[in-house]
CSV table of N, CA and C in Angstrom, one decimal:
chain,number,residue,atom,x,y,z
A,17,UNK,N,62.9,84.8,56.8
A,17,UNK,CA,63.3,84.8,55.5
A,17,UNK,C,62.6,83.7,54.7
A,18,UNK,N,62.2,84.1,53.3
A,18,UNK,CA,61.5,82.8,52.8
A,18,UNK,C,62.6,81.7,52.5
A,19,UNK,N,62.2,80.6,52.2
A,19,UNK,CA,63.1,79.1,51.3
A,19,UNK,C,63.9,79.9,50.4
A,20,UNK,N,63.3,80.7,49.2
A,20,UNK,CA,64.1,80.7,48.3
A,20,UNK,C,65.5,81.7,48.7
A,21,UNK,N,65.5,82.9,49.2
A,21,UNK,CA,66.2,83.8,49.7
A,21,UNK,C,67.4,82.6,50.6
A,22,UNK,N,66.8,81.8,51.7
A,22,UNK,CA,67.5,80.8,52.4
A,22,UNK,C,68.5,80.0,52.0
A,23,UNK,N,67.6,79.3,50.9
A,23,UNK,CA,68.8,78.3,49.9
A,23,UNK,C,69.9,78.9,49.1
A,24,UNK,N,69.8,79.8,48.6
A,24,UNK,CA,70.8,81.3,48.3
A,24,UNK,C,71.4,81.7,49.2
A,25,UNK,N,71.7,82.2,50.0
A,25,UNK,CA,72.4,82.6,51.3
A,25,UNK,C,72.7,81.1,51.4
A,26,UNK,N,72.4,80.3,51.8
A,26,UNK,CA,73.3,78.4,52.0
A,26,UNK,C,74.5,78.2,51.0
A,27,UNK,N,73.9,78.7,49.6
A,27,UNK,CA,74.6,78.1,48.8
A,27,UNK,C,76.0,78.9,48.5
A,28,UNK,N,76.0,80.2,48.6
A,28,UNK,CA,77.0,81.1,48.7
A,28,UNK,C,77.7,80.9,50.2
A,29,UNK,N,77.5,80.6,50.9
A,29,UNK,CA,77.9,79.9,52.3
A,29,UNK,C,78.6,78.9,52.1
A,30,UNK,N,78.1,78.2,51.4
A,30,UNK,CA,78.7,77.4,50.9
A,30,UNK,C,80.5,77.1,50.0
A,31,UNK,N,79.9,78.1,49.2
A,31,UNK,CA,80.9,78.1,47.8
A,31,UNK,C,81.9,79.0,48.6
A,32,UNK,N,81.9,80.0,50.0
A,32,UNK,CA,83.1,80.9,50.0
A,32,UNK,C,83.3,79.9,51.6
A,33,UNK,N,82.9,79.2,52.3
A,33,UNK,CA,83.4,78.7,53.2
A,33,UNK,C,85.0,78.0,53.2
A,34,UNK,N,85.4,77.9,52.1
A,34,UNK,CA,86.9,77.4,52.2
A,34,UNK,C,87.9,78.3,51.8
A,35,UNK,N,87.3,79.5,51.3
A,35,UNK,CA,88.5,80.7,50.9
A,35,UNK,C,88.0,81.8,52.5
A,36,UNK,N,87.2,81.9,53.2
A,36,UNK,CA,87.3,83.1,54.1
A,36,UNK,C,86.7,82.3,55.4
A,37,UNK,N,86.8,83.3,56.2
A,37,UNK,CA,86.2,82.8,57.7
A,37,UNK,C,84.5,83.3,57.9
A,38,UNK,N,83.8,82.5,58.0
A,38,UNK,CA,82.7,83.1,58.2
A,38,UNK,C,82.0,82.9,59.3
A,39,UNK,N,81.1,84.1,59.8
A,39,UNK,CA,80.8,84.8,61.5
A,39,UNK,C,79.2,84.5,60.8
A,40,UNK,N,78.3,84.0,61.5
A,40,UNK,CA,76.6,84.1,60.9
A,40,UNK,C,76.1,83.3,62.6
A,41,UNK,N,74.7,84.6,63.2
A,41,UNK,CA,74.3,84.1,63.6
A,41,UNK,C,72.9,83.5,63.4
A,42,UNK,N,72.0,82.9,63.6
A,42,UNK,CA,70.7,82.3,63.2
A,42,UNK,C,70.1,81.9,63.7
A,43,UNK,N,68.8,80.9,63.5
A,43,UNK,CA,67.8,80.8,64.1
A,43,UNK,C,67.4,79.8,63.4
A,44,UNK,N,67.8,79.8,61.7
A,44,UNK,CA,67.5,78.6,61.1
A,44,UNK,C,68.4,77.6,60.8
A,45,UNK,N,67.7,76.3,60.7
A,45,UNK,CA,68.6,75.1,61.3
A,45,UNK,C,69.4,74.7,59.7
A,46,UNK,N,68.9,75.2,58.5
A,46,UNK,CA,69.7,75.0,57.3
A,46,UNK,C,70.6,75.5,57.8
A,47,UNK,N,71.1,77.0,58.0
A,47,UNK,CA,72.2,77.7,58.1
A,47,UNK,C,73.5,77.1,59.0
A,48,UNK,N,72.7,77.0,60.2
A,48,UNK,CA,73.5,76.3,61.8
A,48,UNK,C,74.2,74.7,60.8
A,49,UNK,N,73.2,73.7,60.1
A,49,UNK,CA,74.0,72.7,59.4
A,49,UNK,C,74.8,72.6,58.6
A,50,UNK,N,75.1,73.9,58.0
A,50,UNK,CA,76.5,73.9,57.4
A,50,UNK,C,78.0,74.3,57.9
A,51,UNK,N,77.2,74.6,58.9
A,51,UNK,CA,78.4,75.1,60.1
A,51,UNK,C,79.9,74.4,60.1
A,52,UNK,N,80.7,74.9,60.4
A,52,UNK,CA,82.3,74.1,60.8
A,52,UNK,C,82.0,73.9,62.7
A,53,UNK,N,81.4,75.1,62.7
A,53,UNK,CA,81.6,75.1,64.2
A,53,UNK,C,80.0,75.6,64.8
A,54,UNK,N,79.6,75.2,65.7
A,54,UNK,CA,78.0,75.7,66.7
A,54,UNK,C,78.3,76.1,67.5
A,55,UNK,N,78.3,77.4,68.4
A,55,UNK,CA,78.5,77.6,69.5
A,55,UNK,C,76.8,78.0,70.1
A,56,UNK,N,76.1,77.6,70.7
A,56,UNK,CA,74.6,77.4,71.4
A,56,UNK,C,74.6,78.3,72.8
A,57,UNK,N,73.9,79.7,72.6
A,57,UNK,CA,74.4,80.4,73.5
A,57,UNK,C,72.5,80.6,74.6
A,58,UNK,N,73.0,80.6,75.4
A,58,UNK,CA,71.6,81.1,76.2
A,58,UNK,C,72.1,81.6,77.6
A,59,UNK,N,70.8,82.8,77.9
A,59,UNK,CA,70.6,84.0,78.7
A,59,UNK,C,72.1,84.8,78.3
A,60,UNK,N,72.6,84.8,77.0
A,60,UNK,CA,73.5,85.6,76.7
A,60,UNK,C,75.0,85.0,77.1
A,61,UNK,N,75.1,83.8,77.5
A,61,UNK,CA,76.0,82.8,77.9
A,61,UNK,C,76.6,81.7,76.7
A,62,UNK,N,77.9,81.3,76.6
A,62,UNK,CA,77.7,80.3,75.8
A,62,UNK,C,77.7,78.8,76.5
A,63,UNK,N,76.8,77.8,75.8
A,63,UNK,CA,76.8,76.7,76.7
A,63,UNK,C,76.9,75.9,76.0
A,64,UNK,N,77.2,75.7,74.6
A,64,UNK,CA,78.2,74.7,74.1
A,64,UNK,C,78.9,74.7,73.1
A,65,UNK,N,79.1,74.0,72.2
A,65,UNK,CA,80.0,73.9,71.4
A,65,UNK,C,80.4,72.9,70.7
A,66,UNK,N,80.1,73.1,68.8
A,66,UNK,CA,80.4,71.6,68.4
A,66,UNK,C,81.1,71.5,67.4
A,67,UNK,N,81.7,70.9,66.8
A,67,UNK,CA,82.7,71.1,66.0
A,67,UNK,C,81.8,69.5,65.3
A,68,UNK,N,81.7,70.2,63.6
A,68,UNK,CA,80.8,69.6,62.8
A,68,UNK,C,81.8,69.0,61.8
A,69,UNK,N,82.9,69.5,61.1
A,69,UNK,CA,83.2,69.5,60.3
A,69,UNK,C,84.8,68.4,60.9
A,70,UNK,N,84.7,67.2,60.5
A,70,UNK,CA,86.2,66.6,60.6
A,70,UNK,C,87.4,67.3,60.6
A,71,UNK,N,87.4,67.7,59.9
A,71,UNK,CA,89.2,68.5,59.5
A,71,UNK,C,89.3,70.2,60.3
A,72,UNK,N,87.7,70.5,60.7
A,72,UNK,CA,88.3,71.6,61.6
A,72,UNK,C,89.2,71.8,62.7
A,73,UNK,N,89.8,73.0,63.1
A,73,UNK,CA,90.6,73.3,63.9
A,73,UNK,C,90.0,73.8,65.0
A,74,UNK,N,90.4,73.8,65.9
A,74,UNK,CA,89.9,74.2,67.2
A,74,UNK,C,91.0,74.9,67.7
A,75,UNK,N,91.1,75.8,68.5
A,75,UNK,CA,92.0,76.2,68.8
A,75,UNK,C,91.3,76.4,70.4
């Protein structure tokens, strides 16, 4: 995806992240940085997990 398409998709990521739940997987590291939550998956496994956001919940 180009920059501009990217920073658009960020920024609407942005603005609805506190009214809905949002599911996005990626490849680019803008998208993964606004994350509440990382889950880093390989050979189809998940192998970690980070909780970015202070006030998130974990359950």
């Amino acid at each position: 995806m180009d920059s501009k398409t990217e920073a658009a998709i960020c920024a609407t990521l942005r603005e609805l992240s506190g009214e809905i739940t949002i599911l996005a997987v990626s490849h680019q590291p803008a998208l993964v940085e606004i994350a509440d939550r990382v889950y880093r998956i390989a050979d189809g496994k998940a192998v970690s997990q980070q909780v970015t956001a202070p006030n998130s919940m974990v359950n």
